[in-house]
């Protein structure tokens, strides 16, 4: 039993698991923050333009079935806001940082496409091994 508890503790304290748990908690908190932003700021701005003050009250009824499309509009606005925030505040800065910190030299191509059959041939080849077309050596 002691070995099982030790193995379980090792599993729980693995770096990847802890990082994932922190990411999920931060993601949930961020989603709550963006949802509050959408509900309290974005929706009233859109409502001031459109004339409705609360989208969640928008609905229609067909054969005594009520469809709450206003809640769906709020969810779409929240999703687009979260996606935009993640893209502009996480993805773009990380991509820029990774491009700036790139240290390996560019990889030289060792093959090229045959102009006739589009198969890959060595750069120095004068004839395609697949279709036997003369391609001329590149230097």
PDB file of C-alpha atoms in Angstrom:
ATOM      1  CA  UNK A   1       0.000   0.000   0.000  1.00  0.00           C
ATOM      2  CA  UNK A   2       2.874   2.358   0.826  1.00  0.00           C
ATOM      3  CA  UNK A   3       4.428   1.827  -2.627  1.00  0.00           C
ATOM      4  CA  UNK A   4       1.083   2.541  -4.294  1.00  0.00           C
ATOM      5  CA  UNK A   5       0.729   5.841  -2.392  1.00  0.00           C
ATOM      6  CA  UNK A   6       4.304   6.794  -3.295  1.00  0.00           C
ATOM      7  CA  UNK A   7       3.643   6.046  -6.968  1.00  0.00           C
ATOM      8  CA  UNK A   8       0.404   8.064  -6.827  1.00  0.00           C
ATOM      9  CA  UNK A   9       2.228  11.011  -5.226  1.00  0.00           C
ATOM     10  CA  UNK A  10       4.901  10.848  -7.952  1.00  0.00           C
ATOM     11  CA  UNK A  11       2.151  10.875 -10.584  1.00  0.00           C
ATOM     12  CA  UNK A  12       0.442  13.908  -9.020  1.00  0.00           C
ATOM     13  CA  UNK A  13       3.636  15.907  -8.706  1.00  0.00           C
ATOM     14  CA  UNK A  14       4.809  15.326 -12.263  1.00  0.00           C
ATOM     15  CA  UNK A  15       5.683  18.609 -13.955  1.00  0.00           C
ATOM     16  CA  UNK A  16       3.325  18.138 -16.899  1.00  0.00           C
ATOM     17  CA  UNK A  17       0.326  17.364 -14.719  1.00  0.00           C
ATOM     18  CA  UNK A  18       0.900  20.356 -12.457  1.00  0.00           C
ATOM     19  CA  UNK A  19       1.457  22.659 -15.459  1.00  0.00           C
ATOM     20  CA  UNK A  20      -1.751  21.409 -17.066  1.00  0.00           C
ATOM     21  CA  UNK A  21      -3.719  21.913 -13.841  1.00  0.00           C
ATOM     22  CA  UNK A  22      -2.399  25.463 -13.486  1.00  0.00           C
ATOM     23  CA  UNK A  23      -3.258  26.148 -17.136  1.00  0.00           C
ATOM     24  CA  UNK A  24      -6.804  24.866 -16.675  1.00  0.00           C
ATOM     25  CA  UNK A  25      -7.364  26.950 -13.532  1.00  0.00           C
ATOM     26  CA  UNK A  26      -5.974  30.076 -15.199  1.00  0.00           C
ATOM     27  CA  UNK A  27      -8.079  29.335 -18.292  1.00  0.00           C
ATOM     28  CA  UNK A  28     -11.257  29.038 -16.242  1.00  0.00           C
ATOM     29  CA  UNK A  29     -10.473  32.276 -14.403  1.00  0.00           C
ATOM     30  CA  UNK A  30      -9.703  34.001 -17.716  1.00  0.00           C
ATOM     31  CA  UNK A  31     -12.960  32.716 -19.237  1.00  0.00           C
ATOM     32  CA  UNK A  32     -14.892  34.077 -16.244  1.00  0.00           C
ATOM     33  CA  UNK A  33     -13.128  37.419 -16.629  1.00  0.00           C
ATOM     34  CA  UNK A  34     -13.916  37.653 -20.345  1.00  0.00           C
ATOM     35  CA  UNK A  35     -17.512  36.519 -19.789  1.00  0.00           C
ATOM     36  CA  UNK A  36     -17.956  39.269 -17.196  1.00  0.00           C
ATOM     37  CA  UNK A  37     -16.370  41.764 -19.609  1.00  0.00           C
ATOM     38  CA  UNK A  38     -18.769  40.709 -22.361  1.00  0.00           C
ATOM     39  CA  UNK A  39     -21.815  40.731 -20.081  1.00  0.00           C
ATOM     40  CA  UNK A  40     -21.030  44.003 -18.325  1.00  0.00           C
ATOM     41  CA  UNK A  41     -19.311  46.090 -21.006  1.00  0.00           C
ATOM     42  CA  UNK A  42     -19.522  44.710 -24.562  1.00  0.00           C
ATOM     43  CA  UNK A  43     -23.175  43.654 -24.500  1.00  0.00           C
ATOM     44  CA  UNK A  44     -24.386  47.051 -23.184  1.00  0.00           C
ATOM     45  CA  UNK A  45     -22.336  48.840 -25.875  1.00  0.00           C
ATOM     46  CA  UNK A  46     -23.869  46.646 -28.586  1.00  0.00           C
ATOM     47  CA  UNK A  47     -27.262  47.052 -26.916  1.00  0.00           C
ATOM     48  CA  UNK A  48     -26.903  50.848 -26.970  1.00  0.00           C
ATOM     49  CA  UNK A  49     -26.332  50.671 -30.705  1.00  0.00           C
ATOM     50  CA  UNK A  50     -28.967  48.008 -31.401  1.00  0.00           C
ATOM     51  CA  UNK A  51     -31.550  49.277 -28.908  1.00  0.00           C
ATOM     52  CA  UNK A  52     -31.830  46.162 -26.701  1.00  0.00           C
ATOM     53  CA  UNK A  53     -30.300  46.372 -23.239  1.00  0.00           C
ATOM     54  CA  UNK A  54     -30.104  42.624 -22.538  1.00  0.00           C
ATOM     55  CA  UNK A  55     -29.551  39.927 -25.137  1.00  0.00           C
ATOM     56  CA  UNK A  56     -30.294  37.083 -22.722  1.00  0.00           C
ATOM     57  CA  UNK A  57     -33.987  38.033 -22.743  1.00  0.00           C
ATOM     58  CA  UNK A  58     -34.271  37.607 -26.521  1.00  0.00           C
ATOM     59  CA  UNK A  59     -36.323  34.560 -27.427  1.00  0.00           C
ATOM     60  CA  UNK A  60     -39.052  33.247 -29.678  1.00  0.00           C
ATOM     61  CA  UNK A  61     -41.681  30.545 -29.284  1.00  0.00           C
ATOM     62  CA  UNK A  62     -42.792  27.858 -31.730  1.00  0.00           C
ATOM     63  CA  UNK A  63     -45.527  25.427 -30.653  1.00  0.00           C
ATOM     64  CA  UNK A  64     -44.977  26.226 -26.952  1.00  0.00           C
ATOM     65  CA  UNK A  65     -41.215  25.613 -27.251  1.00  0.00           C
ATOM     66  CA  UNK A  66     -39.148  28.602 -26.183  1.00  0.00           C
ATOM     67  CA  UNK A  67     -35.867  29.294 -27.992  1.00  0.00           C
ATOM     68  CA  UNK A  68     -33.456  31.542 -26.060  1.00  0.00           C
ATOM     69  CA  UNK A  69     -31.308  32.834 -28.888  1.00  0.00           C
ATOM     70  CA  UNK A  70     -30.189  35.825 -26.801  1.00  0.00           C
ATOM     71  CA  UNK A  71     -28.136  33.554 -24.529  1.00  0.00           C
ATOM     72  CA  UNK A  72     -26.568  32.068 -27.640  1.00  0.00           C
ATOM     73  CA  UNK A  73     -25.647  35.559 -28.884  1.00  0.00           C
ATOM     74  CA  UNK A  74     -24.005  36.276 -25.517  1.00  0.00           C
ATOM     75  CA  UNK A  75     -22.086  32.981 -25.712  1.00  0.00           C
ATOM     76  CA  UNK A  76     -20.895  33.747 -29.267  1.00  0.00           C
ATOM     77  CA  UNK A  77     -19.715  37.202 -28.215  1.00  0.00           C
ATOM     78  CA  UNK A  78     -17.897  35.678 -25.208  1.00  0.00           C
ATOM     79  CA  UNK A  79     -16.265  33.008 -27.405  1.00  0.00           C
ATOM     80  CA  UNK A  80     -15.088  35.503 -30.015  1.00  0.00           C
ATOM     81  CA  UNK A  81     -13.769  37.792 -27.263  1.00  0.00           C
ATOM     82  CA  UNK A  82     -11.871  34.937 -25.585  1.00  0.00           C
ATOM     83  CA  UNK A  83     -10.465  33.760 -28.924  1.00  0.00           C
ATOM     84  CA  UNK A  84      -9.372  37.299 -29.832  1.00  0.00           C
ATOM     85  CA  UNK A  85      -7.786  37.865 -26.422  1.00  0.00           C
ATOM     86  CA  UNK A  86      -5.892  34.558 -26.569  1.00  0.00           C
ATOM     87  CA  UNK A  87      -4.740  35.263 -30.127  1.00  0.00           C
ATOM     88  CA  UNK A  88      -3.615  38.862 -29.580  1.00  0.00           C
ATOM     89  CA  UNK A  89      -2.283  38.557 -26.024  1.00  0.00           C
ATOM     90  CA  UNK A  90      -0.821  35.019 -26.069  1.00  0.00           C
ATOM     91  CA  UNK A  91      -0.307  33.551 -29.554  1.00  0.00           C
ATOM     92  CA  UNK A  92       1.028  36.651 -31.353  1.00  0.00           C
ATOM     93  CA  UNK A  93       3.512  37.646 -28.586  1.00  0.00           C
ATOM     94  CA  UNK A  94       4.780  34.063 -28.199  1.00  0.00           C
ATOM     95  CA  UNK A  95       5.221  33.701 -31.975  1.00  0.00           C
ATOM     96  CA  UNK A  96       7.106  37.011 -32.112  1.00  0.00           C
ATOM     97  CA  UNK A  97       9.290  35.972 -29.183  1.00  0.00           C
ATOM     98  CA  UNK A  98      10.046  32.571 -30.732  1.00  0.00           C
ATOM     99  CA  UNK A  99      10.904  34.166 -34.096  1.00  0.00           C
ATOM    100  CA  UNK A 100      13.243  36.634 -32.387  1.00  0.00           C
ATOM    101  CA  UNK A 101      14.936  33.935 -30.314  1.00  0.00           C
ATOM    102  CA  UNK A 102      15.369  31.492 -33.204  1.00  0.00           C
ATOM    103  CA  UNK A 103      19.005  30.428 -33.117  1.00  0.00           C
ATOM    104  CA  UNK A 104      19.401  27.588 -35.611  1.00  0.00           C
ATOM    105  CA  UNK A 105      20.550  28.491 -39.102  1.00  0.00           C
ATOM    106  CA  UNK A 106      18.155  27.988 -42.009  1.00  0.00           C
ATOM    107  CA  UNK A 107      18.161  24.463 -43.396  1.00  0.00           C
ATOM    108  CA  UNK A 108      19.635  24.157 -46.885  1.00  0.00           C
ATOM    109  CA  UNK A 109      17.475  22.286 -49.321  1.00  0.00           C
ATOM    110  CA  UNK A 110      19.068  19.101 -50.640  1.00  0.00           C
ATOM    111  CA  UNK A 111      16.334  18.266 -53.128  1.00  0.00           C
ATOM    112  CA  UNK A 112      14.198  20.086 -55.662  1.00  0.00           C
ATOM    113  CA  UNK A 113      11.137  19.230 -57.718  1.00  0.00           C
ATOM    114  CA  UNK A 114      11.481  17.878 -61.242  1.00  0.00           C
ATOM    115  CA  UNK A 115       9.736  20.368 -63.572  1.00  0.00           C
ATOM    116  CA  UNK A 116       8.228  17.523 -65.608  1.00  0.00           C
ATOM    117  CA  UNK A 117       6.970  14.931 -63.087  1.00  0.00           C
ATOM    118  CA  UNK A 118       7.292  16.970 -59.835  1.00  0.00           C
ATOM    119  CA  UNK A 119       9.176  14.162 -58.042  1.00  0.00           C
ATOM    120  CA  UNK A 120      11.960  15.137 -55.647  1.00  0.00           C
ATOM    121  CA  UNK A 121      15.452  14.919 -57.117  1.00  0.00           C
ATOM    122  CA  UNK A 122      18.860  15.994 -55.740  1.00  0.00           C
ATOM    123  CA  UNK A 123      19.769  19.620 -56.407  1.00  0.00           C
ATOM    124  CA  UNK A 124      22.933  18.651 -58.334  1.00  0.00           C
ATOM    125  CA  UNK A 125      21.101  16.178 -60.619  1.00  0.00           C
ATOM    126  CA  UNK A 126      21.112  16.874 -64.354  1.00  0.00           C
ATOM    127  CA  UNK A 127      18.460  14.275 -65.201  1.00  0.00           C
ATOM    128  CA  UNK A 128      15.361  13.111 -63.293  1.00  0.00           C
ATOM    129  CA  UNK A 129      15.714   9.521 -62.057  1.00  0.00           C
ATOM    130  CA  UNK A 130      11.971   8.971 -62.358  1.00  0.00           C
ATOM    131  CA  UNK A 131      11.023  10.379 -65.782  1.00  0.00           C
ATOM    132  CA  UNK A 132      14.543  10.805 -67.266  1.00  0.00           C
ATOM    133  CA  UNK A 133      13.901  14.422 -68.271  1.00  0.00           C
ATOM    134  CA  UNK A 134      17.003  16.596 -68.470  1.00  0.00           C
ATOM    135  CA  UNK A 135      16.698  19.231 -65.764  1.00  0.00           C
ATOM    136  CA  UNK A 136      20.131  20.867 -65.715  1.00  0.00           C
ATOM    137  CA  UNK A 137      22.285  20.993 -62.610  1.00  0.00           C
ATOM    138  CA  UNK A 138      21.838  23.846 -60.129  1.00  0.00           C
ATOM    139  CA  UNK A 139      24.941  25.111 -58.401  1.00  0.00           C
TER     140      UNK A 139
END
